[in-house]
């Protein structure tokens, strides 16, 4: 049971309160919750990721309503108290800045999970790792328009929006990350209980690794069908408590630690877990940190989207881990659309607003594939016109793209896109940033 917008006038609905302990929600954490329904007067059921809550609220809530909630403390009965957060840009910006020390790219988690997949000496961690990896889309799936659309909708970016619409997203990345973090936390607490860990130390550790309880997200509108798209195939330091100091690489920051909204190809990186055998406790702590860092980065992109208010344009920043034959690569996508007025020499009186406007799509794709290196691709589509620009780090990769360019043209024609311009360049400039991130993260006064 949690309390929303508590006040002195709150009347506890004791006879309706479910049995069982209150959830552990650290103060200042943020949750993006969906109202699943009303169970009694002032009593509601909420869903936040994989977490189900009964909430007592003097404020009337509607089924399907999306709430951005911040944990403010506990009441006299030790029930978590939550405050509804205004979703204006001014309210979201501090939340984004607060996430910066926690967020990190998902490639570090994938690097540390990969060595565990085939280890028979720890079947528990093996099963947890396999569950996450099996939820990831394959490269073959993303080569098909329908598969690409499904992968985007299951990227975690739209999880809350789908829950609010009554849709249970299949193989959703954010859901898989939340589930992994929860299972790791349960395993950590179980191990701590079995070894009779000092209670004060356990409490501190819970605060250090409390990213999951936040389960914050942002409601993002789901994009229209992508069938017309071309078929283009500093993280937080490791916790100091209980680490095995057998390797200087353990807890070392990832080589690339970009801010949310920064567009830079994400390469595969080496695992931070050393080759020497670590205790299960140390491995769990590292994976817990990595999974919560990946959740924080995903939620940062959701919050960046949430503060967009211009009805004539919108953008989505999405990172999708993709299973390949020899490993997992991170595909980074920035989907941006803008409604533009068509030039009409003879407009008619009965032309509707929709007839006078059309969407202009710009899609930035970033990859760093083994053997090819970083590739930045910009796709601009308006109507049946398409312009594609490839920027590669090496001349050999550029030559390979030019050699296979006719296949891309053929596949685009099969999709009904004939007016196509394809340009290739060698050299990738500095990482681009979303205008949203610069506005939200960098407008501080000295």
Short mmCIF file of C-alpha atoms in Angstrom, two decimals, residues 1-443:
data_model
loop_
_atom_site.label_atom_id
_atom_site.label_comp_id
_atom_site.label_asym_id
_atom_site.label_seq_id
_atom_site.Cartn_x
_atom_site.Cartn_y
_atom_site.Cartn_z
CA UNK A 1 0.00 0.00 0.00
CA UNK A 2 1.28 3.45 -0.93
CA UNK A 3 -0.21 6.90 -0.34
CA UNK A 4 -0.54 9.46 -3.16
CA UNK A 5 -0.64 13.19 -2.39
CA UNK A 6 -0.99 12.64 1.38
CA UNK A 7 -2.72 15.26 3.50
CA UNK A 8 -4.03 15.58 7.03
CA UNK A 9 -7.52 14.84 5.70
CA UNK A 10 -6.51 11.39 4.42
CA UNK A 11 -8.76 8.70 5.84
CA UNK A 12 -7.01 5.30 5.81
CA UNK A 13 -9.11 2.63 4.12
CA UNK A 14 -7.97 0.01 6.60
CA UNK A 15 -10.67 -2.51 5.75
CA UNK A 16 -9.61 -2.43 2.08
CA UNK A 17 -5.89 -2.54 2.63
CA UNK A 18 -4.30 -5.74 1.29
CA UNK A 19 -2.24 -7.82 3.64
CA UNK A 20 1.52 -7.96 3.28
CA UNK A 21 4.48 -5.62 3.71
CA UNK A 22 4.66 -2.24 2.01
CA UNK A 23 6.96 -2.07 -1.04
CA UNK A 24 10.50 -0.79 -0.56
CA UNK A 25 10.64 2.56 -2.39
CA UNK A 26 13.66 4.74 -1.55
CA UNK A 27 12.97 8.44 -1.04
CA UNK A 28 13.31 10.71 -4.10
CA UNK A 29 12.86 7.85 -6.54
CA UNK A 30 10.49 8.41 -9.45
CA UNK A 31 7.95 6.00 -10.88
CA UNK A 32 5.94 6.13 -14.05
CA UNK A 33 2.72 4.35 -13.15
CA UNK A 34 -0.48 3.44 -14.97
CA UNK A 35 -3.83 3.33 -13.14
CA UNK A 36 -5.17 -0.18 -13.72
CA UNK A 37 -8.51 0.40 -11.98
CA UNK A 38 -10.35 1.49 -8.83
CA UNK A 39 -10.88 -1.17 -6.14
CA UNK A 40 -12.79 0.92 -3.57
CA UNK A 41 -13.30 4.53 -2.59
CA UNK A 42 -9.90 6.25 -2.65
CA UNK A 43 -8.23 2.86 -3.37
CA UNK A 44 -6.59 2.19 -6.75
CA UNK A 45 -4.41 -0.45 -8.36
CA UNK A 46 -1.30 0.84 -10.14
CA UNK A 47 1.23 -0.79 -12.44
CA UNK A 48 4.79 0.50 -12.73
CA UNK A 49 6.88 -1.76 -14.92
CA UNK A 50 6.77 -5.19 -13.24
CA UNK A 51 5.67 -3.65 -9.94
CA UNK A 52 2.00 -3.80 -8.89
CA UNK A 53 0.85 -1.39 -6.17
CA UNK A 54 -2.31 -0.64 -4.22
CA UNK A 55 -2.53 3.13 -3.74
CA UNK A 56 -4.65 5.25 -1.46
CA UNK A 57 -5.39 8.62 -3.03
CA UNK A 58 -7.69 11.46 -2.06
CA UNK A 59 -7.24 12.71 -5.64
CA UNK A 60 -9.61 10.98 -8.04
CA UNK A 61 -7.76 8.85 -10.60
CA UNK A 62 -8.97 7.46 -13.91
CA UNK A 63 -8.40 3.98 -15.33
CA UNK A 64 -5.58 4.15 -17.89
CA UNK A 65 -4.29 7.46 -16.52
CA UNK A 66 -0.50 7.81 -16.52
CA UNK A 67 1.13 9.24 -13.40
CA UNK A 68 4.66 10.48 -12.85
CA UNK A 69 5.21 9.95 -9.11
CA UNK A 70 8.05 10.84 -6.76
CA UNK A 71 8.60 9.08 -3.43
CA UNK A 72 8.63 11.70 -0.66
CA UNK A 73 8.97 9.50 2.45
CA UNK A 74 6.78 7.35 4.68
CA UNK A 75 3.75 7.94 6.87
CA UNK A 76 3.21 6.84 10.47
CA UNK A 77 2.34 3.31 9.31
CA UNK A 78 5.59 3.13 7.29
CA UNK A 79 3.68 3.25 4.01
CA UNK A 80 5.56 5.00 1.16
CA UNK A 81 4.14 8.43 0.35
CA UNK A 82 4.23 9.64 -3.27
CA UNK A 83 3.61 13.01 -4.88
CA UNK A 84 2.30 13.50 -8.41
CA UNK A 85 4.90 15.37 -10.50
CA UNK A 86 3.95 18.00 -13.02
CA UNK A 87 5.14 16.82 -16.46
CA UNK A 88 6.19 20.29 -17.61
CA UNK A 89 9.70 20.76 -18.99
CA UNK A 90 10.69 22.66 -15.84
CA UNK A 91 9.73 19.70 -13.66
CA UNK A 92 11.34 17.05 -15.85
CA UNK A 93 14.72 18.74 -16.26
CA UNK A 94 15.82 18.20 -12.62
CA UNK A 95 14.85 14.53 -12.90
CA UNK A 96 17.01 14.15 -15.98
CA UNK A 97 19.99 15.75 -14.27
CA UNK A 98 19.53 13.54 -11.23
CA UNK A 99 19.77 10.44 -13.45
CA UNK A 100 23.11 11.39 -14.99
CA UNK A 101 25.31 9.73 -12.32
CA UNK A 102 23.35 6.48 -12.72
CA UNK A 103 22.92 6.09 -16.48
CA UNK A 104 25.24 4.05 -18.66
CA UNK A 105 25.00 2.34 -22.02
CA UNK A 106 23.50 -1.12 -22.17
CA UNK A 107 26.57 -2.41 -24.00
CA UNK A 108 28.42 -2.70 -20.66
CA UNK A 109 25.69 -4.94 -19.24
CA UNK A 110 25.73 -7.06 -22.40
CA UNK A 111 29.51 -7.37 -22.22
CA UNK A 112 29.40 -8.59 -18.62
CA UNK A 113 26.48 -10.96 -19.20
CA UNK A 114 27.97 -12.67 -22.25
CA UNK A 115 30.67 -14.67 -20.34
CA UNK A 116 27.98 -16.03 -18.01
CA UNK A 117 25.82 -17.54 -20.75
CA UNK A 118 27.83 -20.74 -21.13
CA UNK A 119 28.99 -21.16 -17.53
CA UNK A 120 27.57 -24.32 -16.04
CA UNK A 121 29.00 -23.61 -12.56
CA UNK A 122 26.34 -20.96 -11.83
CA UNK A 123 23.04 -22.05 -13.29
CA UNK A 124 21.09 -19.22 -11.60
CA UNK A 125 23.05 -16.40 -13.20
CA UNK A 126 23.15 -18.39 -16.44
CA UNK A 127 19.33 -18.52 -16.54
CA UNK A 128 18.99 -14.81 -15.71
CA UNK A 129 21.46 -13.87 -18.44
CA UNK A 130 19.78 -16.12 -21.01
CA UNK A 131 16.34 -14.66 -20.24
CA UNK A 132 17.52 -11.14 -21.11
CA UNK A 133 19.45 -12.14 -24.23
CA UNK A 134 16.59 -14.26 -25.56
CA UNK A 135 14.30 -11.21 -25.38
CA UNK A 136 16.53 -9.28 -27.80
CA UNK A 137 15.65 -9.11 -31.50
CA UNK A 138 17.89 -10.80 -34.06
CA UNK A 139 19.54 -9.11 -37.02
CA UNK A 140 17.35 -11.16 -39.35
CA UNK A 141 14.22 -9.82 -37.62
CA UNK A 142 15.29 -6.21 -38.17
CA UNK A 143 15.83 -6.79 -41.89
CA UNK A 144 12.04 -7.10 -42.30
CA UNK A 145 9.75 -4.01 -42.04
CA UNK A 146 7.29 -5.74 -39.70
CA UNK A 147 10.11 -7.10 -37.59
CA UNK A 148 11.73 -3.67 -37.40
CA UNK A 149 8.47 -2.10 -36.25
CA UNK A 150 8.02 -4.80 -33.60
CA UNK A 151 11.59 -4.27 -32.35
CA UNK A 152 11.07 -0.50 -32.04
CA UNK A 153 7.81 -0.96 -30.14
CA UNK A 154 9.55 -3.50 -27.85
CA UNK A 155 12.62 -1.29 -27.26
CA UNK A 156 11.30 -0.27 -23.83
CA UNK A 157 10.68 3.30 -24.97
CA UNK A 158 6.94 2.70 -25.39
CA UNK A 159 6.32 0.24 -22.54
CA UNK A 160 4.18 2.55 -20.38
CA UNK A 161 2.24 3.84 -23.37
CA UNK A 162 1.34 0.28 -24.34
CA UNK A 163 0.36 -0.64 -20.78
CA UNK A 164 -1.90 2.42 -20.65
CA UNK A 165 -3.50 1.24 -23.89
CA UNK A 166 -4.15 -2.19 -22.40
CA UNK A 167 -1.41 -3.87 -24.44
CA UNK A 168 1.06 -6.26 -22.83
CA UNK A 169 4.25 -5.70 -24.87
CA UNK A 170 5.96 -8.95 -25.87
CA UNK A 171 9.71 -9.28 -25.29
CA UNK A 172 9.89 -5.65 -24.13
CA UNK A 173 13.47 -4.59 -23.35
CA UNK A 174 12.62 -2.36 -20.39
CA UNK A 175 10.42 -5.06 -18.90
CA UNK A 176 13.27 -7.57 -19.31
CA UNK A 177 15.75 -5.16 -17.67
CA UNK A 178 13.40 -4.48 -14.76
CA UNK A 179 12.81 -8.20 -14.30
CA UNK A 180 16.55 -8.91 -14.39
CA UNK A 181 17.29 -6.19 -11.85
CA UNK A 182 14.52 -7.40 -9.55
CA UNK A 183 15.75 -10.99 -9.72
CA UNK A 184 19.32 -9.89 -9.06
CA UNK A 185 18.18 -7.82 -6.08
CA UNK A 186 16.19 -10.77 -4.72
CA UNK A 187 19.24 -13.00 -5.17
CA UNK A 188 21.48 -10.45 -3.46
CA UNK A 189 19.12 -10.14 -0.50
CA UNK A 190 18.80 -13.92 -0.25
CA UNK A 191 22.57 -14.32 -0.18
CA UNK A 192 22.87 -11.54 2.38
CA UNK A 193 20.28 -13.21 4.62
CA UNK A 194 21.97 -16.59 4.35
CA UNK A 195 25.33 -15.14 5.43
CA UNK A 196 23.71 -13.00 8.16
CA UNK A 197 24.95 -9.72 6.70
CA UNK A 198 25.13 -6.82 9.12
CA UNK A 199 21.68 -5.02 8.98
CA UNK A 200 23.16 -1.52 8.79
CA UNK A 201 25.36 -2.51 5.86
CA UNK A 202 22.41 -4.14 4.08
CA UNK A 203 20.38 -0.96 4.45
CA UNK A 204 23.15 1.15 2.95
CA UNK A 205 23.59 -1.29 0.08
CA UNK A 206 19.87 -1.11 -0.67
CA UNK A 207 20.18 2.66 -1.09
CA UNK A 208 23.26 2.31 -3.29
CA UNK A 209 21.48 -0.13 -5.60
CA UNK A 210 17.99 1.34 -5.51
CA UNK A 211 17.66 2.25 -9.18
CA UNK A 212 15.07 -0.44 -9.90
CA UNK A 213 12.65 0.80 -7.26
CA UNK A 214 12.46 4.05 -9.15
CA UNK A 215 11.26 2.26 -12.32
CA UNK A 216 10.72 5.72 -13.78
CA UNK A 217 9.68 6.10 -17.38
CA UNK A 218 7.81 8.52 -19.49
CA UNK A 219 4.73 8.12 -21.58
CA UNK A 220 5.72 8.32 -25.21
CA UNK A 221 3.29 8.23 -28.06
CA UNK A 222 3.75 5.23 -30.31
CA UNK A 223 5.00 6.15 -33.79
CA UNK A 224 3.02 5.30 -36.90
CA UNK A 225 3.75 2.24 -38.96
CA UNK A 226 7.32 2.02 -40.21
CA UNK A 227 6.46 -0.11 -43.22
CA UNK A 228 7.64 2.68 -45.50
CA UNK A 229 11.07 2.81 -43.89
CA UNK A 230 13.98 1.34 -45.80
CA UNK A 231 15.14 -2.14 -44.74
CA UNK A 232 18.52 -1.13 -43.33
CA UNK A 233 19.88 -4.04 -42.12
CA UNK A 234 30.63 7.65 -17.89
CA UNK A 235 28.84 5.07 -16.12
CA UNK A 236 28.68 4.93 -12.34
CA UNK A 237 31.74 3.44 -10.68
CA UNK A 238 31.53 -0.04 -9.30
CA UNK A 239 30.25 -0.37 -5.75
CA UNK A 240 33.04 -0.46 -3.23
CA UNK A 241 31.34 -2.75 -0.73
CA UNK A 242 32.32 -6.38 -1.02
CA UNK A 243 34.22 -6.26 -4.31
CA UNK A 244 36.94 -8.73 -4.99
CA UNK A 245 40.05 -6.62 -5.81
CA UNK A 246 41.56 -9.21 -8.13
CA UNK A 247 41.38 -7.06 -11.24
CA UNK A 248 42.08 -3.41 -11.90
CA UNK A 249 39.51 -3.54 -14.71
CA UNK A 250 36.65 -4.32 -12.35
CA UNK A 251 34.42 -1.28 -12.09
CA UNK A 252 36.39 0.59 -14.74
CA UNK A 253 34.19 3.04 -16.68
CA UNK A 254 33.21 2.14 -20.20
CA UNK A 255 35.33 3.77 -22.95
CA UNK A 256 32.36 5.81 -24.19
CA UNK A 257 30.10 7.41 -21.61
CA UNK A 258 27.81 9.78 -23.45
CA UNK A 259 25.03 11.87 -22.01
CA UNK A 260 21.46 10.84 -22.81
CA UNK A 261 20.53 12.18 -26.22
CA UNK A 262 24.07 12.07 -27.61
CA UNK A 263 24.26 10.17 -30.88
CA UNK A 264 27.46 8.15 -31.15
CA UNK A 265 27.96 4.64 -32.45
CA UNK A 266 28.11 2.20 -29.52
CA UNK A 267 30.76 -0.49 -30.06
CA UNK A 268 31.08 -3.83 -28.37
CA UNK A 269 33.29 -3.45 -25.31
CA UNK A 270 35.27 -5.81 -23.13
CA UNK A 271 33.69 -7.33 -20.06
CA UNK A 272 34.53 -5.68 -16.76
CA UNK A 273 34.25 -8.97 -14.94
CA UNK A 274 37.81 -10.38 -14.71
CA UNK A 275 38.79 -13.78 -15.96
CA UNK A 276 39.67 -14.85 -12.43
CA UNK A 277 36.80 -16.41 -10.54
CA UNK A 278 34.77 -13.90 -8.54
CA UNK A 279 32.35 -14.62 -5.77
CA UNK A 280 28.72 -14.80 -6.84
CA UNK A 281 28.04 -11.78 -4.63
CA UNK A 282 30.53 -9.61 -6.54
CA UNK A 283 29.14 -10.72 -9.92
CA UNK A 284 25.58 -9.97 -8.80
CA UNK A 285 26.56 -6.49 -7.63
CA UNK A 286 28.23 -5.68 -10.93
CA UNK A 287 25.28 -6.92 -13.01
CA UNK A 288 22.85 -5.08 -10.73
CA UNK A 289 24.76 -1.85 -11.27
CA UNK A 290 24.90 -2.40 -15.04
CA UNK A 291 21.20 -3.24 -15.37
CA UNK A 292 20.12 -0.21 -13.36
CA UNK A 293 22.45 2.00 -15.33
CA UNK A 294 20.85 0.76 -18.55
CA UNK A 295 17.37 1.38 -17.12
CA UNK A 296 18.34 4.93 -16.13
CA UNK A 297 19.61 5.66 -19.65
CA UNK A 298 16.44 4.32 -21.25
CA UNK A 299 14.29 6.36 -18.88
CA UNK A 300 16.37 9.48 -19.61
CA UNK A 301 15.45 9.15 -23.28
CA UNK A 302 11.80 8.70 -22.30
CA UNK A 303 11.90 11.89 -20.22
CA UNK A 304 13.57 13.78 -23.06
CA UNK A 305 10.66 12.81 -25.26
CA UNK A 306 8.08 13.61 -22.61
CA UNK A 307 8.96 17.31 -22.44
CA UNK A 308 8.35 17.85 -26.15
CA UNK A 309 5.37 20.16 -26.50
CA UNK A 310 5.43 21.17 -30.18
CA UNK A 311 2.54 19.38 -31.96
CA UNK A 312 4.21 19.94 -35.34
CA UNK A 313 7.31 17.86 -34.60
CA UNK A 314 8.52 15.03 -32.41
CA UNK A 315 11.54 12.80 -31.98
CA UNK A 316 12.38 9.46 -30.41
CA UNK A 317 15.83 8.37 -29.21
CA UNK A 318 15.96 4.58 -29.18
CA UNK A 319 18.78 2.09 -28.59
CA UNK A 320 18.14 -1.53 -29.54
CA UNK A 321 20.54 -4.37 -28.70
CA UNK A 322 20.54 -6.78 -31.64
CA UNK A 323 21.67 -10.40 -31.56
CA UNK A 324 24.11 -11.24 -34.31
CA UNK A 325 25.75 -14.55 -35.13
CA UNK A 326 28.90 -13.71 -33.19
CA UNK A 327 27.64 -11.34 -30.48
CA UNK A 328 25.34 -8.46 -29.63
CA UNK A 329 25.47 -5.02 -31.24
CA UNK A 330 23.67 -1.84 -30.17
CA UNK A 331 21.72 -0.09 -32.92
CA UNK A 332 21.07 3.53 -32.10
CA UNK A 333 18.15 5.31 -33.76
CA UNK A 334 16.90 8.86 -33.70
CA UNK A 335 13.49 9.04 -35.38
CA UNK A 336 12.34 12.59 -35.97
CA UNK A 337 9.28 13.83 -37.84
CA UNK A 338 8.10 17.32 -38.67
CA UNK A 339 4.89 18.46 -40.32
CA UNK A 340 5.71 20.71 -43.25
CA UNK A 341 3.44 22.74 -45.50
CA UNK A 342 3.31 21.59 -49.13
CA UNK A 343 3.82 24.13 -51.86
CA UNK A 344 0.54 24.19 -53.74
CA UNK A 345 0.23 26.48 -56.72
CA UNK A 346 -3.56 26.12 -56.86
CA UNK A 347 -4.93 25.39 -53.38
CA UNK A 348 -8.60 24.46 -53.26
CA UNK A 349 -11.14 25.81 -50.81
CA UNK A 350 -12.12 22.34 -49.58
CA UNK A 351 -8.57 21.20 -48.87
CA UNK A 352 -8.28 20.08 -45.26
CA UNK A 353 -5.37 20.92 -42.97
CA UNK A 354 -4.09 17.34 -43.30
CA UNK A 355 -4.08 17.68 -47.11
CA UNK A 356 -1.90 20.78 -46.85
CA UNK A 357 0.66 19.15 -44.54
CA UNK A 358 2.74 16.03 -44.66
CA UNK A 359 5.32 14.52 -42.37
CA UNK A 360 8.99 14.83 -43.18
CA UNK A 361 10.94 12.04 -41.51
CA UNK A 362 14.64 12.20 -40.61
CA UNK A 363 16.18 9.07 -39.19
CA UNK A 364 19.74 8.88 -37.86
CA UNK A 365 21.10 5.35 -37.52
CA UNK A 366 24.34 4.61 -35.68
CA UNK A 367 26.16 1.28 -35.68
CA UNK A 368 29.62 0.04 -34.78
CA UNK A 369 29.83 -3.43 -36.30
CA UNK A 370 32.83 -5.77 -36.00
CA UNK A 371 34.94 -5.58 -39.14
CA UNK A 372 33.15 -2.47 -40.40
CA UNK A 373 33.69 0.08 -37.65
CA UNK A 374 31.41 3.03 -36.85
CA UNK A 375 28.74 3.86 -39.44
CA UNK A 376 26.43 6.84 -39.29
CA UNK A 377 23.46 6.85 -41.64
CA UNK A 378 21.04 9.72 -42.18
CA UNK A 379 17.74 8.95 -43.92
CA UNK A 380 15.40 11.77 -44.96
CA UNK A 381 12.01 10.78 -46.32
CA UNK A 382 9.20 13.00 -47.55
CA UNK A 383 6.45 11.37 -49.52
CA UNK A 384 8.07 9.07 -52.09
CA UNK A 385 11.38 10.93 -52.04
CA UNK A 386 14.25 9.46 -50.07
CA UNK A 387 17.78 10.72 -49.43
CA UNK A 388 20.33 8.48 -47.70
CA UNK A 389 23.79 9.53 -46.56
CA UNK A 390 26.32 6.99 -45.27
CA UNK A 391 29.31 8.19 -43.24
CA UNK A 392 31.93 5.54 -42.50
CA UNK A 393 35.15 5.60 -40.56
CA UNK A 394 37.14 3.60 -43.10
CA UNK A 395 37.45 3.70 -46.87
CA UNK A 396 37.05 -0.10 -47.02
CA UNK A 397 33.61 0.09 -45.41
CA UNK A 398 32.59 2.89 -47.75
CA UNK A 399 33.68 0.81 -50.74
CA UNK A 400 31.65 -2.14 -49.47
CA UNK A 401 28.51 0.00 -49.17
CA UNK A 402 28.99 1.37 -52.68
CA UNK A 403 29.50 -2.16 -53.99
CA UNK A 404 26.14 -3.29 -52.51
CA UNK A 405 24.27 -0.06 -53.22
CA UNK A 406 22.27 -1.59 -56.07
CA UNK A 407 20.77 -4.14 -53.64
CA UNK A 408 19.55 -1.33 -51.40
CA UNK A 409 18.00 0.46 -54.38
CA UNK A 410 16.26 -2.74 -55.41
CA UNK A 411 14.79 -3.35 -51.96
CA UNK A 412 13.59 0.23 -51.74
CA UNK A 413 11.86 -0.09 -55.11
CA UNK A 414 10.09 -3.17 -53.79
CA UNK A 415 8.68 -0.91 -51.07
CA UNK A 416 7.44 1.56 -53.68
CA UNK A 417 10.23 4.12 -53.12
CA UNK A 418 11.72 4.97 -56.52
CA UNK A 419 13.00 8.55 -56.15
CA UNK A 420 16.13 7.77 -54.11
CA UNK A 421 19.46 9.53 -53.71
CA UNK A 422 22.30 7.67 -51.99
CA UNK A 423 25.57 9.37 -51.01
CA UNK A 424 28.59 7.91 -49.18
CA UNK A 425 31.38 9.71 -47.33
CA UNK A 426 34.48 8.69 -45.42
CA UNK A 427 34.86 10.30 -42.03
CA UNK A 428 32.53 10.64 -39.05
CA UNK A 429 32.24 13.98 -37.34
CA UNK A 430 31.82 14.65 -33.61
CA UNK A 431 28.90 12.96 -31.91
CA UNK A 432 25.66 14.81 -32.54
CA UNK A 433 23.36 15.79 -29.69
CA UNK A 434 19.61 16.02 -29.59
CA UNK A 435 18.41 19.61 -29.13
CA UNK A 436 16.30 18.27 -26.29
CA UNK A 437 19.33 17.10 -24.32
CA UNK A 438 21.20 20.38 -24.67
CA UNK A 439 18.15 22.27 -23.46
CA UNK A 440 17.49 19.95 -20.54
CA UNK A 441 20.98 19.18 -19.31
CA UNK A 442 23.15 22.16 -20.06
CA UNK A 443 21.14 25.27 -19.16
#
